[in-house]
Coordinates of C-alpha atoms in Angstrom, one line a residue:
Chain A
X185 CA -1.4 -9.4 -56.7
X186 CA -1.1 -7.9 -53.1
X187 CA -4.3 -8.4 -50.6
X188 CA -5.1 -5.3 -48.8
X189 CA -7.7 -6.4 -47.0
X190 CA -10.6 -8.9 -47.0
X191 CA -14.0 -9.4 -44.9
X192 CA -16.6 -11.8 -44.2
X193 CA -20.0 -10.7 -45.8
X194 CA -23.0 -12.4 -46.2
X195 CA -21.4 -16.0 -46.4
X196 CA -18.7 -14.9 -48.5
X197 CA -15.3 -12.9 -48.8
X198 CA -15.1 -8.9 -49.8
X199 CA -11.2 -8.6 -50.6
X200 CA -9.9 -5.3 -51.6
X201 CA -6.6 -6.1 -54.0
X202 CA -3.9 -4.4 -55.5
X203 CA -1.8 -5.4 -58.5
X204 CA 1.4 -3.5 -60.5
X205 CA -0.6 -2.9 -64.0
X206 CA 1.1 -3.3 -67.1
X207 CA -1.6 -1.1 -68.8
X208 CA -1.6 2.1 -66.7
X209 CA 2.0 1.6 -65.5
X210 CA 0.7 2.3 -62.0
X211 CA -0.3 0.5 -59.0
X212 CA -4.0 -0.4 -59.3
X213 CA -6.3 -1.2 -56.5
X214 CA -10.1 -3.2 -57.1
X215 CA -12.5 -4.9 -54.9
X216 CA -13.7 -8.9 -55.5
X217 CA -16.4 -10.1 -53.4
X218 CA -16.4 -14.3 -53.7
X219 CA -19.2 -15.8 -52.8
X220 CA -18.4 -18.9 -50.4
X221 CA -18.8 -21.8 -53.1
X222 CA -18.2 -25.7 -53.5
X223 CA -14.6 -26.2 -54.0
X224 CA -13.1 -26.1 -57.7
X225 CA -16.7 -24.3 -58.7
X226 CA -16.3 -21.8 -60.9
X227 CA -18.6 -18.7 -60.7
X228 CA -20.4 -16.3 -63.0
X229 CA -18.8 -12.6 -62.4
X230 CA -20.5 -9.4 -62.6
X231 CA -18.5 -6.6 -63.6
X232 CA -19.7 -3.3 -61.8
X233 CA -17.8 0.1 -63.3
X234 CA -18.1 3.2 -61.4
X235 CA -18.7 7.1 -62.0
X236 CA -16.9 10.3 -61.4
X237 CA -14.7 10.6 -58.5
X238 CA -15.0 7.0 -57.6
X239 CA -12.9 4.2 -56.3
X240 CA -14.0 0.9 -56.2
X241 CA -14.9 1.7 -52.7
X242 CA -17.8 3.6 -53.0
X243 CA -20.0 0.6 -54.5
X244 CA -18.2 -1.7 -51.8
X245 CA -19.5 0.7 -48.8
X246 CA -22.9 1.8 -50.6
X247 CA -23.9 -0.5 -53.6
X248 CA -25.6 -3.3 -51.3
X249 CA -24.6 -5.9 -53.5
X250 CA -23.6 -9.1 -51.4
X251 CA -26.6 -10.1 -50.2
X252 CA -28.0 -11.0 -53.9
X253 CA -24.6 -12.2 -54.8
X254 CA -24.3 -14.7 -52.0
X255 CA -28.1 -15.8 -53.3
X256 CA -27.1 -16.4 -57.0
X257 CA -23.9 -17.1 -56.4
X258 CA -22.3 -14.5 -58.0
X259 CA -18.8 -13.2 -58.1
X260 CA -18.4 -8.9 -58.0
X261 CA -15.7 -7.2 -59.1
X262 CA -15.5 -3.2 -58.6
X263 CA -12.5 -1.6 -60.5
X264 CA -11.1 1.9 -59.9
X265 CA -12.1 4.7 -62.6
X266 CA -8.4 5.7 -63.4
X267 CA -5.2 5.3 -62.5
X268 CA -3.3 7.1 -59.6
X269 CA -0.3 7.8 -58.1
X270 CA 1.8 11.2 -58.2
X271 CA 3.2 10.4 -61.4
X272 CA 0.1 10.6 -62.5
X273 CA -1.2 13.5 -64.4
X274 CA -4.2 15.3 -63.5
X275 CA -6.8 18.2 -63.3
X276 CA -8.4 19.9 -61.0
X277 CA -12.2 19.8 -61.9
X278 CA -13.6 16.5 -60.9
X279 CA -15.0 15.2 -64.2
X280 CA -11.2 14.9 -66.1
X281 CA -8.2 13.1 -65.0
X282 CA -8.0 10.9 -61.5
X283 CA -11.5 9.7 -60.9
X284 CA -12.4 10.2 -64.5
X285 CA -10.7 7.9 -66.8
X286 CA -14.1 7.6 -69.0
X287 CA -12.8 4.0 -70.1
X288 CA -11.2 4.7 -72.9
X289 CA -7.6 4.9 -74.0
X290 CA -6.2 8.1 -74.5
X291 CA -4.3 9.3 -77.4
X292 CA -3.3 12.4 -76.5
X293 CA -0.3 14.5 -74.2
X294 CA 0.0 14.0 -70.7
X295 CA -2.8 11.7 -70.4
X296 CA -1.9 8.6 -73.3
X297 CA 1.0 6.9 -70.8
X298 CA -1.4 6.4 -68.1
X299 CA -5.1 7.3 -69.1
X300 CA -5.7 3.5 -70.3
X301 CA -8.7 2.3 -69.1
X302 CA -10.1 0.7 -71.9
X303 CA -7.2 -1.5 -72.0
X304 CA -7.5 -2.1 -68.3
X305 CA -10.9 -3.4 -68.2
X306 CA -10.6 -5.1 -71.8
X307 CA -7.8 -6.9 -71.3
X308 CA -5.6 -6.8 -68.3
X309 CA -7.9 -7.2 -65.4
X310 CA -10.3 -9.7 -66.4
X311 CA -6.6 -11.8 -67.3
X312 CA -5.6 -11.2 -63.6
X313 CA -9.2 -11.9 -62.2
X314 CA -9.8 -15.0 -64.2
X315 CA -5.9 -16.1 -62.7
X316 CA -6.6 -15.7 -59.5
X317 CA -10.2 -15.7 -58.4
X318 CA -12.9 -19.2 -58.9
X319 CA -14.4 -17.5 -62.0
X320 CA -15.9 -19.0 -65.1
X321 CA -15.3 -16.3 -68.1
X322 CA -18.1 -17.9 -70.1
X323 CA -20.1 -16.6 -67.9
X324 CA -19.6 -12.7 -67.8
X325 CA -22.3 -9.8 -66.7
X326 CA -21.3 -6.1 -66.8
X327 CA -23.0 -3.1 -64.9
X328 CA -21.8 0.1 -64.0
X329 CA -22.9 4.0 -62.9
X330 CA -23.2 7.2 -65.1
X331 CA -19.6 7.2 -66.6
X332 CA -19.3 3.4 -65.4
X333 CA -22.9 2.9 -67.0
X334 CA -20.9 4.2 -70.3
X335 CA -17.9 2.3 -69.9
X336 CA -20.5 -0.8 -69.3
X337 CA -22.2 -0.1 -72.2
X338 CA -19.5 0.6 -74.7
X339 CA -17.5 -2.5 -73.3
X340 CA -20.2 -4.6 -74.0
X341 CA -21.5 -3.5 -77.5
X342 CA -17.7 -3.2 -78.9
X343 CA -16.8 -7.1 -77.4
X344 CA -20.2 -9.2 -79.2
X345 CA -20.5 -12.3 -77.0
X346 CA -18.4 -11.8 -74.4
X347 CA -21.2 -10.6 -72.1
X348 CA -24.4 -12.1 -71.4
X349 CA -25.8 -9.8 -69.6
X350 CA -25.2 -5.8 -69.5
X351 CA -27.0 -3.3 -67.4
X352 CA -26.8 0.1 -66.1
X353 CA -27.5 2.7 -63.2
X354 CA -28.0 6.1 -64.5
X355 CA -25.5 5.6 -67.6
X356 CA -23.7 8.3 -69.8
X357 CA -25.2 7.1 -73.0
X358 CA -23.9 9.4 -75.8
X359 CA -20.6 11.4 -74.8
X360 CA -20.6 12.9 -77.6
X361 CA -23.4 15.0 -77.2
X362 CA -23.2 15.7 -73.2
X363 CA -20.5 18.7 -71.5
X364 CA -19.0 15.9 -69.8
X365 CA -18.3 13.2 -72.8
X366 CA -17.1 16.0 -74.7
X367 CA -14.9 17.4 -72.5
X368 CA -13.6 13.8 -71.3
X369 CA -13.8 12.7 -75.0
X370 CA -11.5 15.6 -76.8
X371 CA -9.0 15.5 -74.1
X372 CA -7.9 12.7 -73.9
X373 CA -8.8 11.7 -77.7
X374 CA -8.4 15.1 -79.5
X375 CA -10.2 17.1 -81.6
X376 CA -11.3 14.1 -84.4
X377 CA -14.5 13.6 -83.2
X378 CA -14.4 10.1 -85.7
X379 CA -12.4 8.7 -82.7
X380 CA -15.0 9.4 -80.1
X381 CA -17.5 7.1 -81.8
X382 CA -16.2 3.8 -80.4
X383 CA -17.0 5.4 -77.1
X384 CA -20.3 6.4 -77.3
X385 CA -23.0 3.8 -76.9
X386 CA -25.8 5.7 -79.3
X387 CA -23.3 6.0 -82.0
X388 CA -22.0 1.7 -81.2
X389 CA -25.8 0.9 -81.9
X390 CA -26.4 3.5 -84.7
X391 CA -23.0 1.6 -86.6
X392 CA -24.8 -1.9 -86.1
X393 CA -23.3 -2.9 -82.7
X394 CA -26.2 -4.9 -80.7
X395 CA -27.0 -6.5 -77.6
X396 CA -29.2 -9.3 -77.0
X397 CA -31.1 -7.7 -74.5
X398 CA -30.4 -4.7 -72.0
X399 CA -31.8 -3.3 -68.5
X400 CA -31.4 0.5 -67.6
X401 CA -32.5 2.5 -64.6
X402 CA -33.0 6.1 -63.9
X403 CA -34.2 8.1 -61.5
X404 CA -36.3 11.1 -63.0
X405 CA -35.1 13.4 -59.9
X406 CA -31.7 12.7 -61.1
X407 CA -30.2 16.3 -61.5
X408 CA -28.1 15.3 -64.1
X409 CA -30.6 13.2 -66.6
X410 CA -31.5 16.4 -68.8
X411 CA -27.9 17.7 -69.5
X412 CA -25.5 14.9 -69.0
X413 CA -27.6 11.7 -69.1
X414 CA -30.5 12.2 -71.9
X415 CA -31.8 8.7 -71.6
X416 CA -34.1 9.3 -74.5
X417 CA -31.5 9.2 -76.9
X418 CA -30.5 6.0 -76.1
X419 CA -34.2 4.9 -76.0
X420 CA -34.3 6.0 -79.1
X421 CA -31.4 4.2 -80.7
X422 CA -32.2 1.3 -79.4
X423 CA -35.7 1.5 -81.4
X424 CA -34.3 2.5 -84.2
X425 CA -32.3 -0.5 -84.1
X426 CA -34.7 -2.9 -82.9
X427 CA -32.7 -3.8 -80.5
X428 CA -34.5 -5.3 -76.9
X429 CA -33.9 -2.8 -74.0
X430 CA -35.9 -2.5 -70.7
X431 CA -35.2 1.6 -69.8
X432 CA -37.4 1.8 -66.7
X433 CA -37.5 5.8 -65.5
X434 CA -37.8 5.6 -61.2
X435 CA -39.7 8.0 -60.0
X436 CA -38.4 10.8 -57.4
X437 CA -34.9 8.7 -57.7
X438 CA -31.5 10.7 -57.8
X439 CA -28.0 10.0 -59.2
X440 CA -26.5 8.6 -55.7
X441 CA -26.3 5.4 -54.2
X442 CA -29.4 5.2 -52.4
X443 CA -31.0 5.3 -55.6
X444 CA -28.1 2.6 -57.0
X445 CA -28.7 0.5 -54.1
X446 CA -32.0 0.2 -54.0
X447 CA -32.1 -1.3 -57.4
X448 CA -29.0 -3.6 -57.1
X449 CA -31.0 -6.4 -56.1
X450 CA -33.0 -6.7 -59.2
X451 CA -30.0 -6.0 -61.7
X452 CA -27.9 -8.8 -60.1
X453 CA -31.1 -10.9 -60.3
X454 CA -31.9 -9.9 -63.8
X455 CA -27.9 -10.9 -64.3
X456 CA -28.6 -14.0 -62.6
X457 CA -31.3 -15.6 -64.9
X458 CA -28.6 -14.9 -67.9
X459 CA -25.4 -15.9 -66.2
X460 CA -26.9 -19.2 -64.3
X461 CA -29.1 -21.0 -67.5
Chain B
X50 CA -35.3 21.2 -37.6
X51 CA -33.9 21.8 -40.9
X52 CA -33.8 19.5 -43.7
X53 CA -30.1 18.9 -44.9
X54 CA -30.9 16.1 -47.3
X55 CA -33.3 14.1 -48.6
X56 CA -33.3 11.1 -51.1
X57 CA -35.4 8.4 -52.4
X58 CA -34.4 5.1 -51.5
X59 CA -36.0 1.5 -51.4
X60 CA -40.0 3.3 -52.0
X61 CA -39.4 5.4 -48.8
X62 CA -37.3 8.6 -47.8
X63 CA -33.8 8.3 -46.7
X64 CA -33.4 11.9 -44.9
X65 CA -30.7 14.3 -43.2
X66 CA -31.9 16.4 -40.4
X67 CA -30.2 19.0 -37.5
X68 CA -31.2 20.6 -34.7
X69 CA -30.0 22.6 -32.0
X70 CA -30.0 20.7 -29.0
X71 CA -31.4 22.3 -25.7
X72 CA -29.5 19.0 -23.7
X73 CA -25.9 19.6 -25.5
X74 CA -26.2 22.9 -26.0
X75 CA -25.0 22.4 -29.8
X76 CA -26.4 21.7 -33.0
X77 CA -26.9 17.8 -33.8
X78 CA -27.1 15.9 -36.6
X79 CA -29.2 12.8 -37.5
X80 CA -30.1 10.3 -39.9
X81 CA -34.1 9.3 -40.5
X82 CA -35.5 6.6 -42.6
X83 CA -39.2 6.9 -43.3
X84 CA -40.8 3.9 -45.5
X85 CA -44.3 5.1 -47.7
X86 CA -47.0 4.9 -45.4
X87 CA -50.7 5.3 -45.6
X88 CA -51.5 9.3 -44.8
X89 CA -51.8 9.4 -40.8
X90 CA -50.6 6.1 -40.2
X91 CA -47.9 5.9 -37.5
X92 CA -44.9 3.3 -37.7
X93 CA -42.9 1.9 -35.7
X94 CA -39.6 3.0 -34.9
X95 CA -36.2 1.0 -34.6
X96 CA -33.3 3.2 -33.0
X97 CA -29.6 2.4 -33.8
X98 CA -26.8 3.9 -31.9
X99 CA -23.7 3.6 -33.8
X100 CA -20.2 3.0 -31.9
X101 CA -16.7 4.6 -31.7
X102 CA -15.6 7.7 -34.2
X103 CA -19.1 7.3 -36.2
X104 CA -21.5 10.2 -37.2
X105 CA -25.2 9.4 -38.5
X106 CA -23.6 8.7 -41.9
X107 CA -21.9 5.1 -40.9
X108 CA -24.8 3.2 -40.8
X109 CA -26.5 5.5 -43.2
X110 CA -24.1 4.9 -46.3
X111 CA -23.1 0.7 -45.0
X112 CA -25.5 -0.5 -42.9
X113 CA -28.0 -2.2 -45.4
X114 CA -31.0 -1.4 -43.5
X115 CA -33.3 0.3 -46.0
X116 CA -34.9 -2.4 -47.8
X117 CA -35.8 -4.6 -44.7
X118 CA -37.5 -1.4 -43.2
X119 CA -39.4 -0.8 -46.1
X120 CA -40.5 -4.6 -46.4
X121 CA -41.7 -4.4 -42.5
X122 CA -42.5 -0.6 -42.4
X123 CA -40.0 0.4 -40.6
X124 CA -38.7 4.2 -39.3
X125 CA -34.9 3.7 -39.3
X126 CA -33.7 6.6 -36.8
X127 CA -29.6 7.4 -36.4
X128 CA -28.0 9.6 -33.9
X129 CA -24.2 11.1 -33.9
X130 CA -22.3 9.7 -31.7
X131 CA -21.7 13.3 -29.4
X132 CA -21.7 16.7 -29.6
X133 CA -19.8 18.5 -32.5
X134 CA -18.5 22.0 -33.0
X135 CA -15.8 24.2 -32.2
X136 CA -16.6 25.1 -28.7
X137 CA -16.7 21.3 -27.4
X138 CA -13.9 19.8 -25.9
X139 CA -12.2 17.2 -27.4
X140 CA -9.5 14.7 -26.9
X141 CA -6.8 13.5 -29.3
X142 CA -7.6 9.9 -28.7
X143 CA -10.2 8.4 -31.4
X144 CA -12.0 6.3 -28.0
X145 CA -12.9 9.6 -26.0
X146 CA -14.3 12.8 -26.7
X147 CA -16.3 13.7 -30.2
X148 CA -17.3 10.2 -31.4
X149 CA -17.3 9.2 -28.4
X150 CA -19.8 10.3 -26.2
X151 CA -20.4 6.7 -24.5
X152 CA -24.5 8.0 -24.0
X153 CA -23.5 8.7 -20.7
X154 CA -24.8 12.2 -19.7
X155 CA -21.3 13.7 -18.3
X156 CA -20.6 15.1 -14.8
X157 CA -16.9 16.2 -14.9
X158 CA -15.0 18.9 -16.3
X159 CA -14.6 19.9 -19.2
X160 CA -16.9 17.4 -20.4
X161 CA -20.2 18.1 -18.1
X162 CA -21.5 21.2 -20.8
X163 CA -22.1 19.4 -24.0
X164 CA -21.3 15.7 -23.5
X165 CA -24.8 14.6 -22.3
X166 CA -25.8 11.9 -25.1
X167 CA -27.8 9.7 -22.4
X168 CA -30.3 12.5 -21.7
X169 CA -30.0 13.4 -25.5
X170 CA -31.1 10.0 -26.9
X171 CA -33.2 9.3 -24.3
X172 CA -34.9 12.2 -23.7
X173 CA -34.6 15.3 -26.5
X174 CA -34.6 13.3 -29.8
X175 CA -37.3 11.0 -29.3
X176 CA -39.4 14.0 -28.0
X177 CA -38.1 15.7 -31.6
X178 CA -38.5 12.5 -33.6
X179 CA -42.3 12.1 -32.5
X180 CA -43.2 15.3 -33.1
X181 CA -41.7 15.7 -36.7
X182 CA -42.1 11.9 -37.9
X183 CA -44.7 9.5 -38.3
X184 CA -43.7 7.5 -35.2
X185 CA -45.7 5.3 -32.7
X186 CA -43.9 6.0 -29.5
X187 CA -45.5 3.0 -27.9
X188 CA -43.5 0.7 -30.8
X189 CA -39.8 1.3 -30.5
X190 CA -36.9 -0.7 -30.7
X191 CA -33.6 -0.2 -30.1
X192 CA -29.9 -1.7 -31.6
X193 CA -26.0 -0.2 -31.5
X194 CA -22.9 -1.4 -32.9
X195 CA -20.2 -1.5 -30.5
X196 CA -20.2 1.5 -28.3
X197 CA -23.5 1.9 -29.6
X198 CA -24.7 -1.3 -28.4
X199 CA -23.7 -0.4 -24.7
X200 CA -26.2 2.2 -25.6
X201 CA -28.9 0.2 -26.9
X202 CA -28.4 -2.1 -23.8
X203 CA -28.1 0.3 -21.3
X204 CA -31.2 2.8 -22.2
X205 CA -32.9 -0.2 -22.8
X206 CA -32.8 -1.8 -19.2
X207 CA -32.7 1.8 -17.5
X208 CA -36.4 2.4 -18.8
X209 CA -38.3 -0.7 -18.8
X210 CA -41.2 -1.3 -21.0
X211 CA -40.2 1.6 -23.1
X212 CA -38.7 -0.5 -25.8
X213 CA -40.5 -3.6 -27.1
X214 CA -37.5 -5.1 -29.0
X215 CA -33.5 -4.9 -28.1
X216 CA -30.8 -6.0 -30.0
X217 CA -27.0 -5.5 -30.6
X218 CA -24.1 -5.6 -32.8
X219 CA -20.9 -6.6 -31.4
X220 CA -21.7 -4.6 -28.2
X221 CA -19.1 -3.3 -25.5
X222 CA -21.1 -5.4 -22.9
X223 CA -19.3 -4.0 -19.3
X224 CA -17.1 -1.0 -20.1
X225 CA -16.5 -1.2 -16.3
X226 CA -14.5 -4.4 -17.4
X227 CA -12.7 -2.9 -20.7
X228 CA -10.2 -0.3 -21.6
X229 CA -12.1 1.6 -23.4
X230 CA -15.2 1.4 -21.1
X231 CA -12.5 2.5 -18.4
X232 CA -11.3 5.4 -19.8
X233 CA -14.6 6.5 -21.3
X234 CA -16.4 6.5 -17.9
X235 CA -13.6 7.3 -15.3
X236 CA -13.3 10.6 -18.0
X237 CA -17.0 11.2 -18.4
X238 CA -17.8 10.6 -14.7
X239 CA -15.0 10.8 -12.4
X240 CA -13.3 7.8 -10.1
X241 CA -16.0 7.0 -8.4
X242 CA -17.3 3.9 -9.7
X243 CA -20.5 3.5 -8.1
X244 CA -21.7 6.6 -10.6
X245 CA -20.2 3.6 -13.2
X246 CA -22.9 1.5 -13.1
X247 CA -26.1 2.7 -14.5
X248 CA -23.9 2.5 -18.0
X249 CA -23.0 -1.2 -17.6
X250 CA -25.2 -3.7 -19.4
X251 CA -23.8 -6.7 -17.0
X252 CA -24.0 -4.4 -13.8
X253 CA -27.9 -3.1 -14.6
X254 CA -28.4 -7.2 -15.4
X255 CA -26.8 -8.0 -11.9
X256 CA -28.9 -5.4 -9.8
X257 CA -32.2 -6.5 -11.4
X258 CA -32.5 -4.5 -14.4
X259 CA -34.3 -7.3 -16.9
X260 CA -35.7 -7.1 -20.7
X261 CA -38.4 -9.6 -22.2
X262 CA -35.9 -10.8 -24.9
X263 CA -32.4 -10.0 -26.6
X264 CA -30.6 -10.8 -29.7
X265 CA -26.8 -10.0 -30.0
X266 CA -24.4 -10.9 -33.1
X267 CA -21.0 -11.1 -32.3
X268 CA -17.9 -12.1 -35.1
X269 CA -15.8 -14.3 -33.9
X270 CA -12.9 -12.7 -35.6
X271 CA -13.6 -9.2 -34.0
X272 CA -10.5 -7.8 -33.1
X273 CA -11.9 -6.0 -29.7
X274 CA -13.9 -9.1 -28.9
X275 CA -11.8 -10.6 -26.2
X276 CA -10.0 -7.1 -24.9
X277 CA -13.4 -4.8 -25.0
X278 CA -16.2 -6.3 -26.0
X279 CA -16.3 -9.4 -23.7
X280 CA -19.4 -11.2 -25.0
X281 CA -19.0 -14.0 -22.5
X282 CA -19.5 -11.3 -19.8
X283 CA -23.3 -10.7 -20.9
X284 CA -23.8 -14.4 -21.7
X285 CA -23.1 -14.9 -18.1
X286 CA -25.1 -12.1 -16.4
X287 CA -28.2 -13.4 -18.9
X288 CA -27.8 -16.8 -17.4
X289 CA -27.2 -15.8 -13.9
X290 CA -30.2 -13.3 -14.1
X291 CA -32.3 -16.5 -16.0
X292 CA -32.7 -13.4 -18.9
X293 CA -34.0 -14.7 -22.2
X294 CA -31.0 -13.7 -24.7
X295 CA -30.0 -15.3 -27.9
X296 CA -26.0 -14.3 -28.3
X297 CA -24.9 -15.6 -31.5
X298 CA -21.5 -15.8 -32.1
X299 CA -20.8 -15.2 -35.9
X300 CA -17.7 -17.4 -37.6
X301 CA -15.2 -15.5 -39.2
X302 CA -16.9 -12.1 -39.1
X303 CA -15.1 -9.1 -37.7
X304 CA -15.8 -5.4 -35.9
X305 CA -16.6 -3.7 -39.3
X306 CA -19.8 -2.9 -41.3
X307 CA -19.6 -5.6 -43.5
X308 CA -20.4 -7.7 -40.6
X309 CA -23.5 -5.2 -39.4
X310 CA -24.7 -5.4 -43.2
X311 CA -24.6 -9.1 -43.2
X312 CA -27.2 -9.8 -40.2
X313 CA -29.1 -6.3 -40.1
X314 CA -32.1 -8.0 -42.3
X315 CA -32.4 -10.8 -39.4
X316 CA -32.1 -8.0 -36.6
X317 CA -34.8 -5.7 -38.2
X318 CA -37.0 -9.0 -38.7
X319 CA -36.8 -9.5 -35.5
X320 CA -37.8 -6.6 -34.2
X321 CA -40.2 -6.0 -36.6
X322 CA -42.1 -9.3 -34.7
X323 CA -42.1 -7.5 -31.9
X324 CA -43.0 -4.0 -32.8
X325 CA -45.7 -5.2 -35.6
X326 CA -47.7 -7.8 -33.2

């Protein structure tokens, strides 16, 4: 693992890190930010997994998580959404390749080599994190935005335990019935719509899949909550399934980081009361 | 002035707005924060001048300022940095020319048109800013990073009593006494440095300029800290001038916005003390 670069924040350490992944088979690049800590302590982690056309800078720069990190003592790490690199295949619209890996692992021609995100975030990163950063892995929170909100979701509800805490910002809750899942979903899956179901939250809950307890925000001026989000139908599965779920709709809020940042502070607390007890 | 954005953030209104500026003779661009008020009340109003290479959207996107504002009622108001557009002169260099205007109002060639930020900030936005925002002219504050804090300093001690609270960010502190201060204001003004020092902080100090109180942050691991900024340089003139001024120098933290984030709740605390008694 290569340092790129690291900062002093709010009594702690933002590093920015790059590491040859196995996974991918590219370089991959992700941000950790350590609160400072008593020496040998191992921390809780928060997992935060971005949306379209992200890196993990875009929550570094905007997401305004440090300060309640430092307080709860909190680690945060911010992956990228896909791999990169010219070898990489790609396509032009923003919501399908670079930017868009959807956190799943693709099946199908050019994309299966690379497209492994799933993997990625499953497996291999929380290996290299737990190696080389002061984190306890019985301790685990995930978040994440719109696609990340997905990939939070469906990381969480297909890995029972692992988790204590899940959350999300403006999540993608059923890919399989919103232009972007499916798009994302057949191409790099196919046309067998039977292997999209491990990556749609809705149809993980409707199969039996549970969480102990989950906390969503969404703006209702977010342009995309009627055709892309639908937030109801994730309300609704979780009812269905009895399943606890705060799903608090902000009003006047949009899909972009001032409406991410301004409820940081209570998802990392809300993380906090499951990750510290 | 046109609206180019607005968007909910931390129960107030994060908005984009331009103009076209009489005193630069170009359209300008600037950043507003306004937290919910009761109808016709009229807040107080903290300025922040950002430094070298930044436009309205630095401080916008990483300067954590939002929720502190809201907490203390707060209008949060951003300027570029200089004029922009096609027909302004520029300069290869990243220290002079657009993004770095210096808020000196220019008097040379080809510079003397459009590169006028002093009378800009001090003069043409506030008059714009009071007219189109719920501000209470007779409680303003004013802060900078860098560059921008040799603005906040400067226009601060060139109109006394107009600002109640004064702060800074890793300020260039005597750009008589620094490279980029040098180049900045031999280009901007011409050789003759008696025209120099109504834009240094130390120099206004040493001729009898004075402010009620100052609060400066300054990393320790700042890479311009001992070859432009020269903290010790205000220190000194503070002393010398027996000038109230609390310069705190910050371990480990460096030039970037992760330091600004860090201690921007403590700055807008502190000014909100003084623009809220």
């Amino acid at each position: 693992m290569e340092v790129l670069s690291t900062a002093r924040a709010f009594g702690g350490t933002q590093g920015v890190y790059r590491h040859a992944s196995v996974v991918t088979g590219t370089d991959m690049t992700f941000a950790v930010y350590v609160p400072d800590h008593a020496p040998g302590a191992k921390l809780p982690v928060l997992w935060y997994l971005s949306g379209l056309t992200c890196t993990h800078a875009n929550v570094m720069e905007k997401g305004e998580y440090r300060r309640a990190c430092a307080e709860h003592g909190i680690v945060f790490v911010a992956p990228d959404t896909s791999p990169r690199g010219d070898d990489v295949p790609d396509d032009e619209a923003y919501d399908f390749g670079k930017g868009a890996g959807f956190y799943v692992d693709a099946t199908q021609e050019p994309w299966a080599r690379h497209f492994r995100m799933r993997s990625y975030i499953e497996q291999e990163l929380p290996a290299l994190v737990a190696a080389e950063f002061p984190v306890d892995r019985d301790r685990q929170g995930i978040t994440g935005h719109s696609m990340g909100g997905h990939g939070a979701l469906t990381i969480s509800l297909r890995n029972p335990g692992r988790f204590r805490s899940t959350s999300a910002f403006a999540p993608i809750v059923s890919p399989m019935n919103c232009p972007w899942g499916e798009k994302a979903l057949g191409g790099y899956l196919g046309e067998d719509m039977s292997s999209w179901r491990q990556y749609d939250a809705c149809a993980l809950i409707k199969q039996g899949a549970r969480l102990p307890d989950l906390l969503v925000d969404q703006g209702t001026a977010d342009n995309f909550l009627d055709t892309q989000l639908k937030t109801q139908l994730l309300d609704e599965a979780c009812r269905k399934a009895d399943m606890p779920a705060q799903i608090r709709m902000q009003e006047g809020y949009d899909h972009s980081y001032f409406f991410i940042s301004t409820f940081m502070d209570e998802h990392i607390a809300w993380h906090a009361e499951r990750l510290n007890k």
